[in-house]
């Protein structure tokens, strides 16, 4: 089996020189010889107790005039069900390592308040806790992914949480769950053993955390048909030593290793740049930083391969997305930012990278779902808008659990001020009904690019498509104009024998469907 990296596309490592000028047509070849599957869990989401993500996001005041189930906002639920989100990570993030789950169960009037020291220093009433989160996942039709408290919690606390949720026999914790309204076990499989233990989760060394993981994981038990998938804190960005240490000291005791990487427009944490006010030069640098994900996934995977050649351990990119300065006038601890056409291109590019590394990347979670960072949904009182990023997930949902089709693409370069990045990235898959889907992202700010993709021995008769683009990279959806950027039919592709020829408009995301 050839590795997907040999075919891939858009990474900065693979396209260091331009093979095609803009006056020419780029060529691609799609292979039909892979048995790999693009896990649906690559399309996961993240909902932390941060800003207006939970409170005034998913969980609203009982008097707000919107459709609700209990206090769960149903227009958000319905939007997320449409794009088939497969999992939702909660309660953090940094918040996870100061969260004590017993404070969030039982009668809400009796739950103690707590200070969210990581995000804005606000006081929370714990009205949204374990049962509320799992009801939200039930309404969404997705799997819960719970991050346990390793930083300020105890082994017993996490062990008890697992038992409370998953044990179906007789025990004090099972009885407590029944008293709190849920007789049957929840059967939660995905468990994070801490979060960012190298930073806000405890400032640990990789060697120390490796021992902590082994200790916590030993007491997080499998109960009957609720087998745990334990996910270890992995590296931040290019901390390859962390990955080396965890793979050496933990190895296949973990189901997954978490990688966190954010696209910073400026590359500077102190001044990350605006979400809406940027030049083409700013955009170009942002996309350079975005494409670093290819290098990170490749290099971390190579280290994992040394210790786990059978690829039993998943690389879980459970925090990714663009991180800009907050919107002017908003609480800096709430991380509320707008979402532009640039962000849609970032989303499509990252998802293509994950798809093309599906032999190792089995799960990912966009940061975050509602009102925080690169959100899918933004709300303002009873109003709700879907962001350009949401529409990319809508377009790409066709890849979930589909068979991966490796692609070799000779992409032209996008050049600016003497620097180059690959102008196009892409991924392809075939679903259970035989339909082939190809997702293209044209990063060039101003030039259309033609791709001629040889489909080899794949049988197909016609091609249709959808596109997401806008007049300007800085365009956004607003509460006054919520449909400025939306999916539209695409007619720029045609069949030429066994080749699909497609003209990709500048700064666009295009998904083609080929079928008999």
XYZ file of C-alpha atoms in Angstrom:
516
model
C 0.000 0.000 0.000
C 1.416 3.357 -0.950
C 1.232 5.945 1.794
C -1.078 8.937 1.175
C 1.837 11.338 1.633
C 3.268 10.135 -1.666
C 0.175 11.414 -3.397
C -0.559 14.507 -1.399
C -1.163 17.636 -2.853
C -0.829 20.821 -1.004
C 1.748 20.518 1.706
C 4.542 22.997 1.684
C 7.028 20.125 1.839
C 5.772 18.548 -1.363
C 5.458 21.548 -3.647
C 8.612 23.579 -3.220
C 8.802 24.631 -6.850
C 6.143 25.527 -9.352
C 5.486 22.921 -12.026
C 2.896 24.915 -13.870
C 2.518 28.538 -14.837
C -0.859 30.144 -14.537
C -1.336 30.036 -18.281
C -1.164 26.259 -18.241
C -3.342 23.473 -16.944
C -2.347 21.524 -13.851
C -2.723 17.767 -13.912
C -3.901 15.352 -11.258
C -4.207 11.583 -11.019
C -6.630 9.883 -8.665
C -5.904 6.294 -7.658
C -8.418 3.565 -6.927
C -6.084 1.216 -5.021
C -6.615 2.307 -1.415
C -8.582 0.480 1.263
C -8.198 3.280 3.801
C -11.294 4.993 5.172
C -11.630 8.662 6.061
C -13.011 8.475 9.593
C -16.114 10.531 10.184
C -14.556 11.617 13.465
C -12.170 13.897 11.555
C -15.196 16.193 11.289
C -15.618 16.591 15.052
C -16.280 19.741 17.056
C -15.198 21.316 20.333
C -17.376 23.097 22.910
C -15.499 24.493 25.888
C -16.819 26.491 28.817
C -15.395 29.634 27.264
C -17.047 32.951 26.529
C -20.455 32.416 24.924
C -19.757 28.904 23.697
C -21.872 27.070 26.279
C -23.734 29.763 28.205
C -25.570 32.022 25.738
C -24.524 29.617 22.984
C -25.794 26.052 23.266
C -27.405 26.784 26.651
C -29.629 29.840 26.816
C -31.848 31.670 29.257
C -35.176 29.943 29.745
C -36.956 33.134 28.643
C -35.095 33.580 25.344
C -37.668 33.516 22.501
C -36.128 30.671 20.491
C -37.068 27.031 20.133
C -35.522 25.095 23.029
C -35.434 21.671 24.614
C -34.944 22.393 28.293
C -32.469 25.268 27.761
C -30.658 23.745 24.754
C -31.014 26.019 21.743
C -32.566 23.942 19.001
C -31.815 26.077 15.932
C -28.125 25.422 16.627
C -28.817 21.717 17.127
C -30.711 21.493 13.853
C -27.942 23.269 11.946
C -25.301 20.915 13.332
C -27.393 17.823 12.663
C -27.554 18.891 9.011
C -23.772 18.659 8.660
C -23.661 15.402 10.642
C -21.139 16.358 13.286
C -19.793 13.007 14.578
C -18.471 14.013 17.988
C -18.391 16.917 20.427
C -15.498 17.511 22.834
C -16.301 18.947 26.292
C -15.811 20.607 28.869
C -12.435 21.867 27.615
C -9.744 22.834 26.846
C -8.047 24.539 29.732
C -11.377 24.560 31.563
C -11.339 20.758 31.792
C -8.488 20.765 34.298
C -10.356 23.001 36.742
C -13.732 21.302 36.290
C -15.057 18.938 38.965
C -17.870 16.901 37.527
C -19.812 16.375 40.762
C -20.505 20.132 40.870
C -22.505 19.762 37.648
C -24.974 16.991 38.545
C -28.123 16.857 40.649
C -30.761 19.572 41.142
C -29.524 22.747 39.481
C -30.583 24.954 42.366
C -28.194 23.015 44.626
C -25.163 23.106 42.358
C -22.270 25.252 43.609
C -21.064 28.179 41.547
C -17.496 28.300 40.259
C -15.094 30.860 38.825
C -13.824 30.207 35.323
C -10.244 31.302 35.979
C -9.017 30.522 32.467
C -11.560 32.451 30.459
C -12.588 35.888 31.632
C -12.839 35.191 35.371
C -16.627 34.866 35.095
C -18.766 32.991 37.608
C -20.679 29.992 36.274
C -23.653 28.379 38.006
C -22.923 24.825 36.769
C -26.427 24.588 35.308
C -24.856 22.989 32.241
C -23.198 19.806 33.456
C -22.763 16.159 32.571
C -26.417 15.257 31.978
C -27.058 18.426 29.992
C -24.012 17.787 27.808
C -25.006 14.201 27.116
C -28.561 15.271 26.285
C -27.073 17.784 23.853
C -25.064 14.987 22.201
C -28.191 12.856 22.043
C -30.066 15.661 20.278
C -27.136 16.205 17.921
C -26.863 12.486 17.155
C -23.122 12.606 17.879
C -20.706 10.827 20.213
C -19.571 12.621 23.360
C -15.850 13.175 23.902
C -15.169 14.035 27.546
C -11.885 15.516 28.767
C -11.071 14.397 32.294
C -9.432 16.561 34.941
C -5.795 15.546 35.427
C -4.432 18.997 36.289
C -6.367 19.728 39.495
C -8.351 16.513 39.844
C -7.577 13.057 41.173
C -7.401 9.558 39.801
C -10.443 8.636 41.871
C -12.430 11.604 40.532
C -11.941 10.579 36.929
C -12.450 6.897 37.709
C -15.722 7.725 39.453
C -16.900 9.832 36.515
C -16.363 6.890 34.155
C -18.227 4.571 36.524
C -21.069 7.066 36.989
C -21.567 7.275 33.239
C -20.875 3.747 32.054
C -21.482 1.108 34.746
C -24.774 -0.768 34.424
C -24.563 -2.821 37.623
C -25.313 -1.977 41.234
C -23.101 0.644 42.885
C -23.530 3.919 44.774
C -22.539 5.873 41.658
C -24.968 3.950 39.460
C -27.706 4.644 41.970
C -26.776 8.331 41.987
C -27.067 8.452 38.203
C -30.504 6.867 38.437
C -31.595 9.384 41.064
C -30.436 12.120 38.689
C -32.741 10.841 35.984
C -30.805 8.396 33.812
C -31.333 4.709 34.679
C -29.354 3.370 31.713
C -25.595 3.855 31.335
C -24.465 6.532 28.888
C -21.668 4.366 27.419
C -19.217 7.200 26.757
C -16.212 5.836 24.849
C -14.016 8.847 24.024
C -12.057 10.089 27.048
C -9.304 12.647 27.132
C -6.840 12.043 29.956
C -6.205 15.703 30.711
C -5.703 18.566 28.280
C -2.579 20.475 27.301
C -0.713 18.994 30.251
C 2.411 20.749 28.967
C 0.699 24.107 29.646
C -2.578 25.133 31.282
C -3.231 21.508 32.264
C -0.348 21.358 34.717
C 2.927 22.556 33.130
C 4.185 18.967 33.117
C 7.178 17.461 31.377
C 6.413 14.712 28.853
C 8.071 12.115 31.079
C 5.992 13.143 34.093
C 2.778 13.257 32.089
C 3.511 9.828 30.597
C 3.467 8.373 34.100
C 0.338 10.335 35.009
C -1.432 9.060 31.908
C -0.571 5.479 32.755
C -1.812 5.956 36.315
C -5.082 7.683 35.404
C -5.743 5.324 32.500
C -5.251 2.278 34.727
C -8.213 3.304 36.880
C -10.472 4.421 34.017
C -12.231 1.100 33.496
C -14.065 -0.516 30.616
C -17.580 -1.477 31.649
C -19.187 -4.201 29.563
C -19.907 -2.751 26.108
C -18.482 0.693 26.932
C -14.861 0.187 25.924
C -12.886 3.369 26.475
C -10.876 5.117 23.791
C -8.350 6.967 25.928
C -6.748 9.995 24.343
C -3.499 11.325 25.771
C -2.362 14.918 25.823
C -0.127 15.190 22.814
C 2.196 17.875 21.516
C 1.728 21.554 20.961
C 2.699 22.420 17.410
C 6.248 21.212 16.619
C 7.110 19.736 20.035
C 8.404 16.484 18.557
C 10.129 15.559 21.807
C 6.716 15.314 23.489
C 5.483 12.863 20.854
C 8.696 10.844 21.087
C 8.403 10.586 24.873
C 4.716 9.620 24.868
C 5.137 7.003 22.170
C 8.158 5.562 23.955
C 6.631 5.530 27.452
C 2.913 5.009 26.745
C 2.745 3.499 23.274
C -0.398 1.556 22.480
C -1.832 1.977 25.974
C -3.558 5.014 24.492
C -6.162 5.005 21.735
C -5.070 8.404 20.504
C -2.491 11.167 20.885
C -3.817 14.728 20.721
C -2.112 17.400 18.608
C -3.003 21.082 19.019
C -2.126 23.631 16.357
C -3.735 26.982 15.585
C -3.284 29.133 12.507
C -2.131 32.573 13.683
C -2.354 35.173 10.891
C 0.752 37.017 12.089
C 2.448 34.099 13.830
C 2.557 36.268 16.971
C 0.481 35.317 20.023
C 0.568 38.896 21.349
C -0.957 40.426 18.231
C -2.532 37.722 16.122
C -4.151 40.017 13.566
C -7.720 40.953 12.701
C -10.406 38.488 11.668
C -11.865 40.904 9.130
C -9.356 43.652 8.303
C -6.403 42.229 6.410
C -4.438 42.754 3.209
C -3.475 40.177 0.598
C -0.017 40.064 2.189
C -1.655 39.298 5.543
C -3.763 36.621 3.875
C -0.723 35.062 2.206
C 1.159 34.820 5.499
C -1.921 33.333 7.153
C -2.095 30.596 4.545
C 1.639 29.915 4.914
C 0.967 29.334 8.608
C -2.110 27.240 7.847
C -0.127 24.922 5.567
C 2.267 24.124 8.422
C -0.352 21.599 9.498
C 0.868 19.319 6.693
C 4.406 19.387 8.053
C 3.262 18.836 11.639
C 1.018 15.891 10.820
C 3.729 14.334 8.653
C 6.528 14.650 11.205
C 4.497 13.618 14.247
C 3.151 10.650 12.285
C 6.697 9.610 11.375
C 7.645 9.517 15.067
C 4.528 7.511 15.857
C 5.422 5.077 13.068
C 8.712 4.258 14.815
C 6.901 2.911 17.872
C 3.601 1.915 16.288
C 4.159 0.709 12.711
C 0.732 -0.947 12.719
C -0.832 2.492 13.271
C -2.953 1.400 16.215
C -2.662 4.812 17.895
C -4.657 7.598 16.294
C -3.340 11.104 15.805
C -6.195 13.227 17.190
C -6.056 16.875 16.119
C -8.613 17.921 18.699
C -7.859 21.655 18.603
C -7.305 23.375 15.271
C -8.448 26.463 13.416
C -7.619 30.137 12.962
C -7.055 32.253 16.076
C -7.251 36.029 15.583
C -7.605 39.030 17.850
C -11.085 39.264 19.386
C -13.695 41.477 17.821
C -13.337 45.088 19.005
C -15.393 45.854 22.097
C -15.768 42.230 23.214
C -14.354 40.572 26.333
C -10.757 39.539 25.491
C -11.242 36.386 27.588
C -14.223 35.273 25.480
C -12.280 34.746 22.210
C -15.165 35.906 20.022
C -14.057 36.475 16.424
C -15.792 36.899 13.094
C -15.446 34.357 10.302
C -14.483 35.344 6.762
C -13.978 33.722 3.378
C -10.338 33.326 4.434
C -11.489 31.091 7.277
C -13.437 28.879 4.878
C -10.238 28.327 2.882
C -8.394 27.472 6.102
C -11.093 24.958 7.040
C -11.070 23.287 3.637
C -7.283 23.115 3.560
C -6.984 21.539 7.004
C -9.718 19.014 6.283
C -7.984 18.047 3.030
C -4.762 17.497 4.980
C -6.536 15.306 7.542
C -8.309 13.327 4.813
C -5.028 12.689 3.052
C -3.451 11.455 6.294
C -6.392 9.265 7.245
C -4.094 6.297 7.840
C -2.997 8.052 11.066
C -5.423 10.947 11.646
C -8.588 9.297 12.942
C -10.180 12.208 14.759
C -10.128 16.008 14.856
C -12.130 18.755 16.553
C -12.488 22.286 15.214
C -12.025 24.989 17.836
C -14.804 25.898 18.467
C -18.420 25.256 17.597
C -20.371 28.334 18.747
C -19.258 31.948 19.371
C -15.611 31.066 20.076
C -12.589 31.193 17.704
C -13.313 29.661 14.250
C -16.967 29.048 14.946
C -19.525 27.263 12.830
C -22.313 29.317 14.402
C -22.522 32.855 15.760
C -25.442 34.122 17.857
C -26.731 37.507 18.979
C -29.664 37.166 21.340
C -32.331 35.286 19.343
C -30.496 35.719 16.021
C -28.187 33.025 14.612
C -25.926 32.940 11.568
C -23.977 30.180 9.887
C -20.374 31.071 9.105
C -18.389 30.330 5.940
C -16.611 27.619 7.952
C -19.974 25.945 8.626
C -20.605 25.757 4.881
C -17.256 24.031 4.305
C -18.240 21.319 6.789
C -21.556 21.034 4.958
C -19.736 20.554 1.648
C -17.209 18.087 3.073
C -19.630 15.865 4.985
C -19.614 13.557 1.921
C -16.124 12.372 2.948
C -17.267 10.975 6.297
C -16.530 7.228 6.497
C -15.898 7.137 2.741
C -13.073 5.178 1.123
C -9.997 7.326 0.667
C -8.802 7.841 -2.925
C -5.135 8.903 -3.096
C -4.379 11.808 -5.398
C -1.221 13.075 -7.036
C -1.577 16.753 -7.913
C 0.976 18.966 -9.631
C -0.322 22.222 -8.242
C 0.843 25.616 -9.507
C 2.285 28.087 -7.050
C 0.580 31.106 -5.596
C 3.299 33.746 -5.549
C 3.416 37.027 -3.665
C 6.351 39.297 -2.880
C 8.872 36.687 -3.926
C 7.362 33.883 -1.832
C 5.410 30.814 -2.923
C 2.846 28.397 -1.553
C 0.922 25.660 -3.395
C -2.123 27.330 -4.901
C -4.378 24.267 -4.788
C -4.966 21.469 -2.329
C -7.475 18.647 -2.600
C -8.686 15.295 -1.321
C -10.934 12.587 -2.746
C -13.097 9.720 -1.569
C -15.699 7.211 -2.734
C -18.831 6.630 -0.684
C -20.714 3.377 -0.142
C -22.984 4.023 -3.134
C -19.994 4.390 -5.469
C -20.121 8.183 -5.829
C -16.740 9.893 -5.942
C -16.245 13.261 -4.262
C -13.277 15.563 -4.837
C -12.804 18.630 -2.672
C -10.597 21.386 -4.082
C -9.362 24.573 -2.431
C -7.906 27.328 -4.619
C -5.875 29.562 -2.302
C -4.854 32.053 -4.985
C -6.411 35.398 -4.161
C -6.975 36.506 -7.745
C -6.363 33.750 -10.323
C -8.599 30.967 -11.594
C -6.830 27.616 -11.971
C -7.707 24.741 -14.276
C -7.177 21.177 -13.078
C -7.437 18.109 -15.299
C -7.787 15.037 -13.106
C -7.286 11.599 -14.599
C -9.750 9.253 -12.901
C -7.967 6.074 -14.010
C -10.172 2.991 -13.756
C -12.910 4.684 -11.736
C -16.228 4.409 -13.550
C -18.295 7.583 -13.886
C -20.502 9.255 -16.438
C -21.317 12.731 -15.189
C -20.046 15.388 -12.832
C -21.846 17.984 -10.753
C -20.495 20.376 -8.174
C -20.996 22.961 -5.466
C -18.921 26.013 -4.659
C -18.256 28.362 -1.780
C -16.680 31.698 -2.655
C -17.234 35.431 -2.366
C -16.128 38.637 -4.043
C -13.558 39.446 -1.361
C -11.483 37.390 1.055
C -12.616 39.693 3.856
C -16.317 39.068 3.210
C -18.308 37.766 6.181
C -21.833 36.741 7.059
C -23.459 39.195 9.449
C -26.690 39.276 11.413
C -27.886 41.911 8.931
C -26.744 39.920 5.876
C -26.545 36.265 6.977
C -26.403 34.791 3.456
C -23.601 36.793 1.888
C -21.381 33.684 1.727
C -23.255 30.453 1.047
C -23.046 27.292 -1.020
C -24.043 27.630 -4.670
C -24.302 25.216 -7.616
C -21.067 24.908 -9.600
C -20.951 24.330 -13.355
C -17.242 24.718 -13.976
C -16.464 21.008 -14.352
C -16.896 18.698 -17.330
C -16.053 15.183 -18.504
C -13.333 14.749 -21.119
C -13.119 11.003 -21.615
C -11.697 9.590 -18.396
C -10.625 13.044 -17.224
C -12.587 15.549 -15.170
C -11.656 19.084 -16.130
C -12.440 21.786 -13.582
C -11.840 25.530 -13.514
C -11.433 26.622 -9.908
C -12.311 30.275 -9.348
C -9.935 32.361 -7.255
C -10.190 31.867 -3.468
C -12.842 29.187 -3.635
C -13.793 25.824 -2.182
C -15.281 23.412 -4.726
C -16.622 19.904 -4.152
C -17.355 17.722 -7.177
C -19.526 14.615 -7.311
C -18.830 11.996 -9.998
C -21.298 9.185 -10.554
C -22.703 6.834 -13.136
